[in-house]
Coordinates of C-alpha atoms in Angstrom, one line a residue:
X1 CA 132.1 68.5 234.4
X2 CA 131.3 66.0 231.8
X3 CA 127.4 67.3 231.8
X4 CA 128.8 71.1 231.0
X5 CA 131.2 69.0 228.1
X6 CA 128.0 68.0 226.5
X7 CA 126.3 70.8 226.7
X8 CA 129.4 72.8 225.0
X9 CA 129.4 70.1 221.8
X10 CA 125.5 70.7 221.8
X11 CA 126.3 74.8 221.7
X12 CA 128.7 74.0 218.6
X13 CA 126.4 71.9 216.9
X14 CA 123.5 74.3 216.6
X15 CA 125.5 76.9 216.0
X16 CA 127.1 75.2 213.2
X17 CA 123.8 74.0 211.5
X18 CA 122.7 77.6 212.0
X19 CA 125.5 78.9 209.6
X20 CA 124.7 76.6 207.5
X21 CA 120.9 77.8 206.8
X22 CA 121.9 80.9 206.5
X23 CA 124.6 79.8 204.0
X24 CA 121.9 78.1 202.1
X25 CA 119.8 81.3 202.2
X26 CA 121.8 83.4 200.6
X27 CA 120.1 84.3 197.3
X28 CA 122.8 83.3 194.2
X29 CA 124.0 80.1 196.5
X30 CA 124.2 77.1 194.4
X31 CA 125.3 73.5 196.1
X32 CA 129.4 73.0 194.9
X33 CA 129.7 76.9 194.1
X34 CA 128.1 80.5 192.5
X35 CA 125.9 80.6 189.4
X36 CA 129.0 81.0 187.3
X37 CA 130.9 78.4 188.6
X38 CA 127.9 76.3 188.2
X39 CA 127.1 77.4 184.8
X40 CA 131.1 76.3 183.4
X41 CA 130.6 72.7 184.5
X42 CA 128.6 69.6 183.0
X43 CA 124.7 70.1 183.1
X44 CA 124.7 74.0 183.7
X45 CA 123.5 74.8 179.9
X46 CA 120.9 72.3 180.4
X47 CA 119.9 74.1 183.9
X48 CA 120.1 77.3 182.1
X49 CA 117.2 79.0 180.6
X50 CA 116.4 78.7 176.6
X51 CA 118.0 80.9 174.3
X52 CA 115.8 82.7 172.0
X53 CA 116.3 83.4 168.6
X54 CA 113.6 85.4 166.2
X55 CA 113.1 83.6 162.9
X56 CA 114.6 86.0 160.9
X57 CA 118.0 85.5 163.0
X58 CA 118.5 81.8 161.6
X59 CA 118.6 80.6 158.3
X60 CA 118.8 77.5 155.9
X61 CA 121.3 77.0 153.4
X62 CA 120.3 77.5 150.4
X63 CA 121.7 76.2 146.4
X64 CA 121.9 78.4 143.9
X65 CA 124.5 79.1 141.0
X66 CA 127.0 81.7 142.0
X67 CA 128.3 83.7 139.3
X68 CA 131.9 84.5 140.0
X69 CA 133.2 88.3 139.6
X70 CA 136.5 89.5 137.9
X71 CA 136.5 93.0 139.1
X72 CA 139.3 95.6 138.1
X73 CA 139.6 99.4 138.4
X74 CA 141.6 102.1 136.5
X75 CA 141.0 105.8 134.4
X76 CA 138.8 106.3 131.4
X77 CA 141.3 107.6 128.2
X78 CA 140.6 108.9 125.0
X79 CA 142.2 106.9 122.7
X80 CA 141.6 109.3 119.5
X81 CA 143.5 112.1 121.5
X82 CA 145.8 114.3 118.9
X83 CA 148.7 116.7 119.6
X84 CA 149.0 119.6 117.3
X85 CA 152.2 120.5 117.2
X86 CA 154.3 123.6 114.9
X87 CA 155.7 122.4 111.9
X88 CA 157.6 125.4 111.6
X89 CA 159.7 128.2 113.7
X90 CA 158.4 131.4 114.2
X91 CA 156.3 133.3 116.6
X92 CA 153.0 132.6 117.2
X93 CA 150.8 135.4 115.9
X94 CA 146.9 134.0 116.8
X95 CA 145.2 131.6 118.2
X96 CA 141.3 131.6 118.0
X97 CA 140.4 128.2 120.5
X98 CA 140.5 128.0 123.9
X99 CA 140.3 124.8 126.5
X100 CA 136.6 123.2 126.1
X101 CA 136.0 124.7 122.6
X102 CA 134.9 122.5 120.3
X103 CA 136.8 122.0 116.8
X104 CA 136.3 119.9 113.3
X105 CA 138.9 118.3 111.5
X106 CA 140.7 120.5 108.9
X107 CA 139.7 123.8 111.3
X108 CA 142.6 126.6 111.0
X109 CA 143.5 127.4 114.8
X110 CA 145.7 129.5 114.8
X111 CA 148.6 130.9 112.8
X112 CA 152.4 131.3 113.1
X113 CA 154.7 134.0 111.5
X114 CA 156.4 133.9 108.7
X115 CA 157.1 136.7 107.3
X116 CA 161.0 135.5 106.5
X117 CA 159.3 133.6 104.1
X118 CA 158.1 136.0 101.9
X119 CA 161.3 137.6 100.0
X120 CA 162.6 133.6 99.9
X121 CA 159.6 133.0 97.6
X122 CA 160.3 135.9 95.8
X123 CA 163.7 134.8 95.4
X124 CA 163.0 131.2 94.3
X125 CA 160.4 132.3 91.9
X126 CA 162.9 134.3 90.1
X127 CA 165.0 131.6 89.9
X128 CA 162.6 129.2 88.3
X129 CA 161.9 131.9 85.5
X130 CA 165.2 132.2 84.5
X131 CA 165.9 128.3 84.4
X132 CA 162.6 128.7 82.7
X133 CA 164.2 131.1 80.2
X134 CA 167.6 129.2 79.6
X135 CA 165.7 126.4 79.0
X136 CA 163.8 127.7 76.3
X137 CA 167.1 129.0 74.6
X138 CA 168.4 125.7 75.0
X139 CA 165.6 124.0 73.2
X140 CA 166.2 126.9 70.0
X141 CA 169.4 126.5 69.8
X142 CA 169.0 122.7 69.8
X143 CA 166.2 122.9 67.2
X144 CA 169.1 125.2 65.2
X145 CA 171.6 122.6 65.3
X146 CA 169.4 119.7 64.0
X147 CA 168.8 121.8 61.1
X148 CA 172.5 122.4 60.6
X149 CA 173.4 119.1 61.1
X150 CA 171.1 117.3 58.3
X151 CA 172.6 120.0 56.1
X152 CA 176.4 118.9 57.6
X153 CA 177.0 122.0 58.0
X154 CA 178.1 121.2 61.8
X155 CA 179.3 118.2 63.3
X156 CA 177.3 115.2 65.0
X157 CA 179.2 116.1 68.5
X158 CA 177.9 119.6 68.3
X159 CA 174.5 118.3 67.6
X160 CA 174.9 116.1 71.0
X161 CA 176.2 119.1 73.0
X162 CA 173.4 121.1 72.4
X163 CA 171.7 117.7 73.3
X164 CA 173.1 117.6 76.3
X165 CA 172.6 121.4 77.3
X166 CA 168.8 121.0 76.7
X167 CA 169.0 117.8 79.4
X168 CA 170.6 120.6 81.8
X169 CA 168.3 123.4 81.2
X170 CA 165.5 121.0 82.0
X171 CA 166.7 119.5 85.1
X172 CA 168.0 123.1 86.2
X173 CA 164.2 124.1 85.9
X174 CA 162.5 121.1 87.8
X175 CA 164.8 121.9 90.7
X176 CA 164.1 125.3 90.8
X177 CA 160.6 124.0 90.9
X178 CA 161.0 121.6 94.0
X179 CA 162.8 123.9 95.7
X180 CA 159.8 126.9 95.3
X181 CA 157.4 123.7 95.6
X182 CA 159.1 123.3 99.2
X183 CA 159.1 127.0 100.5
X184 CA 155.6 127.5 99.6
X185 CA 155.3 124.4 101.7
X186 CA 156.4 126.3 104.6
X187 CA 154.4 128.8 104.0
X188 CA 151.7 127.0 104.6
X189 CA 152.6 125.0 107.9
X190 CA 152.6 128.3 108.8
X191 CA 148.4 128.3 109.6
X192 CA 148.1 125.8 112.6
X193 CA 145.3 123.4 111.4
X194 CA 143.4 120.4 113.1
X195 CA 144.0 116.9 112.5
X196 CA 140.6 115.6 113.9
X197 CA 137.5 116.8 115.3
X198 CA 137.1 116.8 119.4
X199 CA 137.3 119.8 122.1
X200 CA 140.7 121.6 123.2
X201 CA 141.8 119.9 126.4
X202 CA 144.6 122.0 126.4
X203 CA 146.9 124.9 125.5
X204 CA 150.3 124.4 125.7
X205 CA 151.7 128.1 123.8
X206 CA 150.0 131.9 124.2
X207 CA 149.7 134.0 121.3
X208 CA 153.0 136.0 120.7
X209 CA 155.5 133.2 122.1
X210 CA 158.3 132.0 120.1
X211 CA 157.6 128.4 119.2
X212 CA 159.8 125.7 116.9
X213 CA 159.3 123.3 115.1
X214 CA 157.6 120.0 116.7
X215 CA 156.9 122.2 119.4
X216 CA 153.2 121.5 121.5
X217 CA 150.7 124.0 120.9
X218 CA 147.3 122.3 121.5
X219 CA 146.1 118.6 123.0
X220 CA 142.4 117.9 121.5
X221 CA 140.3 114.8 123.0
X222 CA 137.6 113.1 121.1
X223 CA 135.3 112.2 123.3
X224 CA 132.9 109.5 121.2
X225 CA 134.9 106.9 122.8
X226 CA 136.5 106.0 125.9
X227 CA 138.3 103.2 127.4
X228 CA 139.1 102.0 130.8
X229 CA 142.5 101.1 130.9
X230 CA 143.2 98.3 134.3
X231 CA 144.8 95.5 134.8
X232 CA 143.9 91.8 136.8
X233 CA 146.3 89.3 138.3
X234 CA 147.7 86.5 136.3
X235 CA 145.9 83.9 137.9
X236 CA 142.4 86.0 136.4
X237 CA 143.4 86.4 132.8
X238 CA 143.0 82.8 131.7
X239 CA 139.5 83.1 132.2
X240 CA 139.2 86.8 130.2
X241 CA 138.7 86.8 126.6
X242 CA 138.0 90.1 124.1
X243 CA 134.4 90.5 123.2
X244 CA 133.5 89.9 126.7
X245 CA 130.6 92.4 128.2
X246 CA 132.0 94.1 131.4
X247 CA 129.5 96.2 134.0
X248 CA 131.7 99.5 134.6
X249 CA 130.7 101.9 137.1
X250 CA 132.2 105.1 136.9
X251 CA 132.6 107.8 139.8
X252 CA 130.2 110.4 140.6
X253 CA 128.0 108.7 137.5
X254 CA 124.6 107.1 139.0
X255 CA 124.0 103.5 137.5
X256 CA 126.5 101.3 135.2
X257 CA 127.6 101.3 131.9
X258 CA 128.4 98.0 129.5
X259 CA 131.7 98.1 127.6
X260 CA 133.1 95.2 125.6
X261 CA 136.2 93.8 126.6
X262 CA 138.8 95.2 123.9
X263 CA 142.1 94.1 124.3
X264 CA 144.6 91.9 126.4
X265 CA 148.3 92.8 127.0
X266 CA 150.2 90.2 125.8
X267 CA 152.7 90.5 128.6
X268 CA 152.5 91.1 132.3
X269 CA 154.1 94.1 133.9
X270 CA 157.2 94.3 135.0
X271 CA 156.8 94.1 139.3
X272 CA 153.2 93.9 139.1
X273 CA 152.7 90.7 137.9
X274 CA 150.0 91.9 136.4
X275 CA 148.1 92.0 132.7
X276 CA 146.7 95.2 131.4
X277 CA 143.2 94.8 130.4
X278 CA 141.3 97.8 128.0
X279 CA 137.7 98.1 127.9
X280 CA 136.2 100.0 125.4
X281 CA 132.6 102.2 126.3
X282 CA 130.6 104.2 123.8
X283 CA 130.4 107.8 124.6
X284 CA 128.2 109.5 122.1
X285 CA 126.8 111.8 124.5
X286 CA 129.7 113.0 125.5
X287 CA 128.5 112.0 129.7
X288 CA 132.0 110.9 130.3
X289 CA 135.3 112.7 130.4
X290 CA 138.8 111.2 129.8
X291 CA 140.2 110.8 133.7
X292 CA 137.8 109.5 135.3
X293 CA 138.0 106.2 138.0
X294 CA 136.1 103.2 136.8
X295 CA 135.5 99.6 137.9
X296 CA 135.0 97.2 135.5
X297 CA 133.4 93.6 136.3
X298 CA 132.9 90.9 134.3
X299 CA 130.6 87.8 135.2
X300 CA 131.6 84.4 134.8
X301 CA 128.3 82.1 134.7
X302 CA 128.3 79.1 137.2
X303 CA 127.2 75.8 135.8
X304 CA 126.4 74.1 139.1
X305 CA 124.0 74.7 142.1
X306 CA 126.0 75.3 145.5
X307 CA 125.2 75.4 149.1
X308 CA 125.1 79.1 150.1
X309 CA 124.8 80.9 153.2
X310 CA 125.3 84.8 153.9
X311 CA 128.7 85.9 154.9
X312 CA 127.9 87.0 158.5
X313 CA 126.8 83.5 159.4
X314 CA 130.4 82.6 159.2
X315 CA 133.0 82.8 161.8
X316 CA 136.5 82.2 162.4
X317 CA 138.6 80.7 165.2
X318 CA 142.4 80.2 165.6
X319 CA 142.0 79.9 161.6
X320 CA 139.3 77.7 161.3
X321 CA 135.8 78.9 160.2
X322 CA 132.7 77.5 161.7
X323 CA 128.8 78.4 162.0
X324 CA 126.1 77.9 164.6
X325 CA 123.6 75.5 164.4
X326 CA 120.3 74.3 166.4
X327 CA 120.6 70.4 166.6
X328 CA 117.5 69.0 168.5
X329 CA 116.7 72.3 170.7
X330 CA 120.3 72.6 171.4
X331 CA 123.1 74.9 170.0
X332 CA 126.2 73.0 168.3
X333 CA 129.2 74.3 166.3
X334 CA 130.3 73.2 163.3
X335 CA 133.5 73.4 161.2
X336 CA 133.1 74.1 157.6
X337 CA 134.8 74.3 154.5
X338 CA 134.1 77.2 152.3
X339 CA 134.1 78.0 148.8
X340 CA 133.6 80.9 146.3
X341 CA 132.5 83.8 147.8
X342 CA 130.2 86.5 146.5
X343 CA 131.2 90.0 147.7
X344 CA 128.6 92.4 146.1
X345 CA 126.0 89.7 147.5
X346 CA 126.8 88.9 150.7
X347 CA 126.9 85.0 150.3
X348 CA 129.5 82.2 150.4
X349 CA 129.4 78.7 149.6
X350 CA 130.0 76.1 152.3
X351 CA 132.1 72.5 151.1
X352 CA 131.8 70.4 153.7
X353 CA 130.7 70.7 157.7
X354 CA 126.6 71.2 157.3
X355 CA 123.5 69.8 155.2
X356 CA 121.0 71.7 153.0
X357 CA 118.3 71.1 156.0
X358 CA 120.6 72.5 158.9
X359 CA 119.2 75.8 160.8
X360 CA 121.9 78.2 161.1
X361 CA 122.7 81.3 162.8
X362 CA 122.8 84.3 160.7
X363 CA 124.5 86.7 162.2
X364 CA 127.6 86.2 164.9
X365 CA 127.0 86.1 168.5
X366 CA 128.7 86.6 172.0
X367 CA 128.6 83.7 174.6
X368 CA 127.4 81.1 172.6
X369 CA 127.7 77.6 174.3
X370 CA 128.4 74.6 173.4
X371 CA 124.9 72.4 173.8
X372 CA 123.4 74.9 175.3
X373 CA 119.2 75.3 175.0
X374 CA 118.1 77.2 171.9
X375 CA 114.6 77.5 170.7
X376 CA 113.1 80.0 167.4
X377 CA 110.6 82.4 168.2
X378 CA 108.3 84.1 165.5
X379 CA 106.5 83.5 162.6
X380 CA 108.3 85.1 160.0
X381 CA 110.1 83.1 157.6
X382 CA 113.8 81.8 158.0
X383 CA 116.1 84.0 156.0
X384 CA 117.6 82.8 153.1
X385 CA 121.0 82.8 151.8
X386 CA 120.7 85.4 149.4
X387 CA 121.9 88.1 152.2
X388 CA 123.1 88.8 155.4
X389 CA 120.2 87.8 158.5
X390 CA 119.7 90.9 161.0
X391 CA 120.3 90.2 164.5
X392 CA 117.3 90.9 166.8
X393 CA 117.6 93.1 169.9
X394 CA 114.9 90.4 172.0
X395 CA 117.7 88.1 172.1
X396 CA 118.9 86.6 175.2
X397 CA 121.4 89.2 177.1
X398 CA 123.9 85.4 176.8
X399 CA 123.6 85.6 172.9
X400 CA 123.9 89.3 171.7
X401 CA 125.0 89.5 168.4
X402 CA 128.5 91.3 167.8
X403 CA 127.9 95.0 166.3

């Protein structure tokens, strides 16, 4: 009995260290757990092979002024745009322009009708010939009387109330005057003239409507100049002054334009919080039409060097930003504190967090480790910080870049 004991603890035995060599077989078995398991404790990144990162994937901060950018957006206007309006009732009876013709100042346009007018003229002609007439009676009989009166054949207060009927007759006839003076007037507001030269934008009447007085019969836009009427934030407009140059681009118009900074509101909106800002742009060539979306920008110069590097080196956790960086064959990430940031260029300045000589990531990747082997690969030169570095597709499955 106690032999066949032994010989069932010897049966258990080797059957027991036979599971275990074929536990420590199995392909993926690692001593204290998997691959994974291994790779989330203490010493796994140093077990694990090198990342591999192409030159042109890492760069070096750089220093170099950064302009800062006021940038602000709004419709081109005509500022020389004039509204011909009737100056009289009537109907219209022609009008010779149409929408995109082209006019000179002092140009008849059109005309209104007026035949009413007529017979009043007659009327207040005939009127001024007789005050005419019984003025120059008055003056005779005047004339009459002095010689009377030096003679004393008539009294001095006969002499004055001839006096005083010449004084009538005259004023009769300078009203009679004024008032022919003003229908003629009329007559002539009658022929629809105008008041600067530009193109017909719009028409507002047809030919053969009834129109009155201050009515609109025809918008015309100068086109020599333009503005670009924005505004910027009130925390922006200490650093704007007139005279400035500002780069405008304007939609569906290849390249950019310089316009001089022409005038500041002097009060913000209402809501907004906002100032209104007015560029000015020379238009000779008549390329740009009243309408239009621009964006102005004007560039402040920098007086000091900063530490750059391109946006997409940058990320952000829980609120915090922070870059990568390979520290003595090893990856390591830092906080940093950022500055101005250029938009158009791609590039931000960092505070505080790296040196000039570090080696950073440029672009953001999945699965980065903390200490974890890193190594560069390539001969190209490290990317600046002028723009954004271009993630390589022969990086290490561990490290692919986010798309």
């Amino acid at each position: 009995m106690r032999r066949q004991a032994w010989i069932a603890v010897g049966g258990v035995v080797v059957l027991a260290l036979a599971a275990g060599a074929w536990v420590a077989m199995k392909p993926g078995s690692a001593p204290g757990g998997n691959a994974q398991a291994a790779a989330g404790k203490p010493g796994a990144a140093a077990s694990a092979p090198p990342l591999e990162f192409r030159s042109n994937e890492v760069v070096q901060p750089q220093r170099a002024a950064l302009p800062e950018r006021i940038a602000f957006s709004g419709p081109l206007v005509a500022p020389n745009t004039a509204l011909l309006r009737a100056r009289t009732s009537g109907t219209l009876l022609a009008l010779t322009v149409a929408e995109g013709d082209r006019v000179r100042a002092g140009q008849v346009l059109g005309r209104i009708d007026m035949a009413e007018l007529a017979p009043r003229i007659a009327e207040r002609s005939a009127l001024l010939d007789s005050a005419r007439a019984t003025l120059a009676q008055a003056e005779r009989t005047h004339a009459s009387n002095e010689r009377l009166a030096a003679q004393n054949f008539i009294s001095p207060n006969a002499l004055d109330s001839s006096r005083a009927q010449v004084d009538t007759a005259r004023a009769a006839l300078a009203a009679a005057q004024a008032t022919l003076e003003t229908t003629r007037v009329g007559q002539r507001d009658a022929s629809l003239v105008a008041p600067i030269a530009g193109i017909v934008a719009r028409r507002h009447v047809l030919p053969g409507e009834k129109v009155s007085a201050e009515q609109q019969v025809l918008t015309i836009v100068d086109l020599a100049r333009l503005e670009l009427a924005a505004s910027v934030g009130t925390h922006e407009v200490a650093r704007l002054q007139p005279g400035m140059a500002v780069r405008v681009t304007v939609e569906g118009l290849d390249g950019a334009l310089t316009g001089q900074l022409a005038r500041i509101a002097p009060a913000a909106e209402a809501g907004t919080r906002s100032i209104g800002v007015t560029v000015a742009l020379a238009n000779a060539d008549e390329r740009l039409r009243a309408g239009q979306y621009a964006i102005g920008e004007v560039l402040l110069p920098d007086d000091r060097q900063r530490l750059l590097l391109p946006v997409t080196a940058v990320g952000s956790t829980a609120g915090q930003s922070h870059v990568w960086v390979i520290e003595g064959g090893k990856l390591a990430r830092r906080a940093v504190t950022l500055g101005r940031r250029d938009e158009a260029g791609g590039r931000i300045e960092v505070l505080d967090g790296i040196g000039a000589d570090a080696r950073v990531l440029g672009s953001r990747f999945d699965n980065l480790r903390e200490g974890a082997q890193a190594l560069v690969t390539g001969s190209a030169p490290p990317a600046t910080a002028s723009g954004p570095a271009v993630a390589s597709a022969a990086t290490a499955a561990s490290a692919s870049p986010l798309r």
